Amino acid sequence: MSRILVAMSGGVDSSVAAYLLKKAGHECIGVTMKLYENDTVAHTGHTCCSLDDIDDARMVSAKLGMDYFVYDFSERFEEEVIDKFVAYYEKGWTPNPCIDCNRYLKFEDLYTRARELDCDYIATGHYARIQYDEKLKRYALLKGPDEKKDQSYVLYSLSQEQLAHTLFPLGDLEKSEVRKIAEEAGLVNAKKHDSQDICFVPDGDYKGFLERRENKTYAEGNIVDEEGRILGRHKGAVGYTIGQRKGLGVAAGHPVYVLDKDMEKNQVVVGNKGSLKKKELDAVDFQWLSYPETDEMKVTARTRYHGAETPATLIDKKDGNITLIFDEPHGAIAKGQAVVCYDGDKVVGGGTIVASRG
C-alpha cells in the first residue's frame, strides 16, 4: 500500500483516478490547487479549479473517505502561467499555458507538497502512461490509448525523478470507460462536462481576457498579403492565430489564412494555405524525456495539442536547442507553441518553437 497525493480538479477524470487508487487499497489524500481569484475569469460553466469545482472535489473526497486540502497557488500561477501567457500574445506568439501549469504547478509545487506530506506518489487524471525501460534504465512517457483524449503532449517537461513518483491511473482507459466507472461508483460529477483547455479563459476570448487584465484596448491595424498589399483591417493583432481562416473579414477572391503577425507594424499577414507549410523549425528549452540526448533521431512531431504527427528528423544543437526537419512541409507552425516528438507511442521530448522556415 502506498500513500498518494491525488491532484483533484473537481472533474470526473481526477475523481475516478482517486476512486481507482482507493479501490486498490492505497491511502489517498485529495488536493485541489486554487489557481486564480474567482473574478479573474469569465465563467461559462466549463472551467476548472473554480469554487464549484472545489466543492465537487471535496464531496468526492468525502465519499471516498479521503483527507482533502485546498492549496492556494494563485500567486505562483500568476507568475509562471498568466504573465507568460500575456507576454507571449503581446509579442505575437501563441502560448500553451497547460504545459506551464503542469510543469511549474502540478509537477513542481504540488510535487513538493506531496513530499512534505510523506506521500510516495502524486497521481492525476491525465490520459497518458508511464513505463520503466530496463534497457535504457529510465522512465518513458507514453500516449494514452484514447487518441482524442491523449494528453502526453502537455506532459513532455516531466523529469525522470517526477516520472518515478507519478501515477496516471487512467492511462489504459478510454473516456467512455471512465464515465461508466464514475456512474457505477455514484460520483457526484459522473456526467460533468469536460473543462476547457485554458482554465482561465473558458470562453475562448483571449483578446477579451488580455484587455480586461491589462486594462487596455489593442489597436486596430492592417491585414496585408505577403507582398504588403492592404486587404482589410484587423481588430487587434493579439486576437489572431497562425493558420486562422474564419473571421478575417477580407475579400481576396480565394480562401486566405493567417501566416504571421508583425507586432511592431501592427499588421496581420495572410496568404494561401500553401504558404503556411514549412520545412524546418527551431525550438529551445528542449527536454529529453524517454530517451537520453542524442545527436540525430527520426521522430514524428506534433506542433500543436492534438495536431497531426508528421515524420521528421530531430537534430540536437545542444544546450536545449534543436532543429526539426520535416520529411514533407508541415503547416500552421506558431512561435510559442510546443513541438513534441514521438517514437511510436513514446514521447522523445519537447520544446518551445521559436522559428520556422520554408
mmCIF file of C-alpha atoms in Angstrom, residues 68-198:
data_model
loop_
_atom_site.group_PDB
_atom_site.id
_atom_site.type_symbol
_atom_site.label_atom_id
_atom_site.label_comp_id
_atom_site.label_asym_id
_atom_site.label_seq_id
_atom_site.Cartn_x
_atom_site.Cartn_y
_atom_site.Cartn_z
ATOM 1 C CA TYR A 68 -8.821 16.774 1.443
ATOM 2 C CA PHE A 69 -6.938 20.070 1.216
ATOM 3 C CA VAL A 70 -7.032 23.184 -0.941
ATOM 4 C CA TYR A 71 -3.684 24.882 -1.595
ATOM 5 C CA ASP A 72 -3.572 28.474 -2.794
ATOM 6 C CA PHE A 73 -1.077 28.595 -5.672
ATOM 7 C CA SER A 74 -2.637 31.678 -7.270
ATOM 8 C CA GLU A 75 0.449 33.882 -6.882
ATOM 9 C CA ARG A 76 2.701 31.257 -8.451
ATOM 10 C CA PHE A 77 0.133 30.639 -11.221
ATOM 11 C CA GLU A 78 0.058 34.363 -11.954
ATOM 12 C CA GLU A 79 3.847 34.488 -12.276
ATOM 13 C CA GLU A 80 4.533 31.277 -14.190
ATOM 14 C CA VAL A 81 1.410 30.926 -16.330
ATOM 15 C CA ILE A 82 -0.704 34.068 -16.752
ATOM 16 C CA ASP A 83 2.167 36.583 -17.010
ATOM 17 C CA LYS A 84 3.835 34.400 -19.647
ATOM 18 C CA PHE A 85 0.514 33.975 -21.471
ATOM 19 C CA VAL A 86 0.133 37.754 -21.746
ATOM 20 C CA ALA A 87 3.770 38.360 -22.722
ATOM 21 C CA TYR A 88 3.660 35.725 -25.477
ATOM 22 C CA TYR A 89 0.457 37.059 -27.035
ATOM 23 C CA GLU A 90 1.722 40.639 -26.930
ATOM 24 C CA LYS A 91 4.832 39.695 -28.905
ATOM 25 C CA GLY A 92 2.783 37.765 -31.467
ATOM 26 C CA TRP A 93 3.436 34.261 -30.155
ATOM 27 C CA THR A 94 0.918 31.544 -29.223
ATOM 28 C CA PRO A 95 1.441 30.179 -25.684
ATOM 29 C CA ASN A 96 0.308 26.861 -24.237
ATOM 30 C CA PRO A 97 -0.450 27.582 -20.559
ATOM 31 C CA CYS A 98 -1.455 23.960 -19.832
ATOM 32 C CA ILE A 99 2.163 22.913 -20.342
ATOM 33 C CA ASP A 100 3.412 25.603 -17.968
ATOM 34 C CA CYS A 101 0.779 24.697 -15.369
ATOM 35 C CA ASN A 102 1.825 21.056 -15.446
ATOM 36 C CA ARG A 103 5.493 21.947 -15.380
ATOM 37 C CA TYR A 104 5.544 24.506 -12.571
ATOM 38 C CA LEU A 105 2.381 23.869 -10.561
ATOM 39 C CA LYS A 106 1.249 20.231 -10.756
ATOM 40 C CA PHE A 107 4.629 18.555 -11.029
ATOM 41 C CA GLU A 108 6.823 21.017 -9.153
ATOM 42 C CA ASP A 109 4.921 22.853 -6.424
ATOM 43 C CA LEU A 110 2.385 20.084 -5.833
ATOM 44 C CA TYR A 111 5.173 17.511 -6.018
ATOM 45 C CA THR A 112 6.943 19.415 -3.211
ATOM 46 C CA ARG A 113 3.748 19.344 -1.121
ATOM 47 C CA ALA A 114 3.483 15.589 -1.684
ATOM 48 C CA ARG A 115 6.924 15.074 -0.194
ATOM 49 C CA GLU A 116 6.026 17.325 2.758
ATOM 50 C CA LEU A 117 3.006 15.069 3.380
ATOM 51 C CA ASP A 118 5.216 11.936 3.202
ATOM 52 C CA CYS A 119 3.487 10.708 0.045
ATOM 53 C CA ASP A 120 5.143 8.112 -2.147
ATOM 54 C CA TYR A 121 3.470 9.314 -5.337
ATOM 55 C CA ILE A 122 1.442 12.088 -6.896
ATOM 56 C CA ALA A 123 -1.483 10.949 -9.086
ATOM 57 C CA THR A 124 -3.504 12.859 -11.672
ATOM 58 C CA GLY A 125 -6.349 12.131 -14.082
ATOM 59 C CA HIS A 126 -4.216 12.602 -17.207
ATOM 60 C CA TYR A 127 -4.635 10.237 -20.144
ATOM 61 C CA ALA A 128 -1.049 9.057 -20.533
ATOM 62 C CA ARG A 129 1.117 6.148 -19.403
ATOM 63 C CA ILE A 130 4.464 5.704 -17.652
ATOM 64 C CA GLN A 131 6.717 2.690 -18.173
ATOM 65 C CA TYR A 132 10.212 1.855 -16.977
ATOM 66 C CA ASP A 133 12.632 0.893 -19.739
ATOM 67 C CA GLU A 134 15.024 -1.714 -18.329
ATOM 68 C CA LYS A 135 17.351 -1.440 -21.322
ATOM 69 C CA LEU A 136 17.758 2.338 -21.099
ATOM 70 C CA LYS A 137 17.409 2.422 -17.299
ATOM 71 C CA ARG A 138 14.980 5.338 -17.483
ATOM 72 C CA TYR A 139 11.271 6.054 -17.363
ATOM 73 C CA ALA A 140 9.284 6.596 -20.545
ATOM 74 C CA LEU A 141 6.141 8.649 -21.055
ATOM 75 C CA LEU A 142 3.676 7.083 -23.480
ATOM 76 C CA LYS A 143 0.466 8.234 -25.131
ATOM 77 C CA GLY A 144 -2.894 7.216 -23.714
ATOM 78 C CA PRO A 145 -4.905 4.720 -25.796
ATOM 79 C CA ASP A 146 -7.823 7.139 -26.315
ATOM 80 C CA GLU A 147 -6.472 9.185 -29.242
ATOM 81 C CA LYS A 148 -8.966 12.014 -28.717
ATOM 82 C CA LYS A 149 -8.065 12.348 -25.029
ATOM 83 C CA ASP A 150 -4.312 11.618 -25.125
ATOM 84 C CA GLN A 151 -2.537 14.263 -23.022
ATOM 85 C CA SER A 152 1.094 13.261 -23.493
ATOM 86 C CA TYR A 153 1.705 16.495 -25.447
ATOM 87 C CA VAL A 154 1.246 18.687 -22.358
ATOM 88 C CA LEU A 155 3.381 16.435 -20.126
ATOM 89 C CA TYR A 156 6.660 16.384 -22.049
ATOM 90 C CA SER A 157 8.501 18.513 -19.445
ATOM 91 C CA LEU A 158 8.342 15.884 -16.676
ATOM 92 C CA SER A 159 11.717 14.857 -15.290
ATOM 93 C CA GLN A 160 12.896 11.317 -14.616
ATOM 94 C CA GLU A 161 12.521 11.966 -10.878
ATOM 95 C CA GLN A 162 8.939 13.157 -11.360
ATOM 96 C CA LEU A 163 8.026 10.230 -13.628
ATOM 97 C CA ALA A 164 9.358 7.834 -10.984
ATOM 98 C CA HIS A 165 6.912 9.255 -8.438
ATOM 99 C CA THR A 166 3.872 9.910 -10.640
ATOM 100 C CA LEU A 167 0.836 7.710 -11.318
ATOM 101 C CA PHE A 168 -1.696 8.030 -14.155
ATOM 102 C CA PRO A 169 -4.479 5.602 -13.107
ATOM 103 C CA LEU A 170 -6.498 6.364 -16.265
ATOM 104 C CA GLY A 171 -3.574 5.631 -18.567
ATOM 105 C CA ASP A 172 -5.038 2.442 -20.034
ATOM 106 C CA LEU A 173 -8.661 3.635 -20.114
ATOM 107 C CA GLU A 174 -10.820 5.421 -22.653
ATOM 108 C CA LYS A 175 -13.093 8.304 -21.682
ATOM 109 C CA SER A 176 -16.275 6.248 -22.075
ATOM 110 C CA GLU A 177 -14.920 3.703 -19.576
ATOM 111 C CA VAL A 178 -14.082 6.472 -17.090
ATOM 112 C CA ARG A 179 -17.621 7.881 -17.290
ATOM 113 C CA LYS A 180 -19.050 4.400 -16.710
ATOM 114 C CA ILE A 181 -16.835 3.817 -13.659
ATOM 115 C CA ALA A 182 -17.874 7.191 -12.223
ATOM 116 C CA GLU A 183 -21.583 6.433 -12.661
ATOM 117 C CA GLU A 184 -21.274 2.968 -11.138
ATOM 118 C CA ALA A 185 -19.352 4.429 -8.195
ATOM 119 C CA GLY A 186 -22.024 7.093 -7.682
ATOM 120 C CA LEU A 187 -19.607 10.020 -8.007
ATOM 121 C CA VAL A 188 -21.341 13.413 -7.977
ATOM 122 C CA ASN A 189 -19.551 14.606 -11.124
ATOM 123 C CA ALA A 190 -20.037 11.488 -13.256
ATOM 124 C CA LYS A 191 -21.830 13.447 -16.002
ATOM 125 C CA LYS A 192 -19.969 16.719 -15.569
ATOM 126 C CA HIS A 193 -18.768 18.413 -18.764
ATOM 127 C CA ASP A 194 -15.046 18.390 -19.502
ATOM 128 C CA SER A 195 -13.226 21.640 -18.763
ATOM 129 C CA GLN A 196 -11.733 23.815 -21.470
ATOM 130 C CA ASP A 197 -8.003 23.529 -22.166
ATOM 131 C CA ILE A 198 -7.296 27.022 -20.828
#
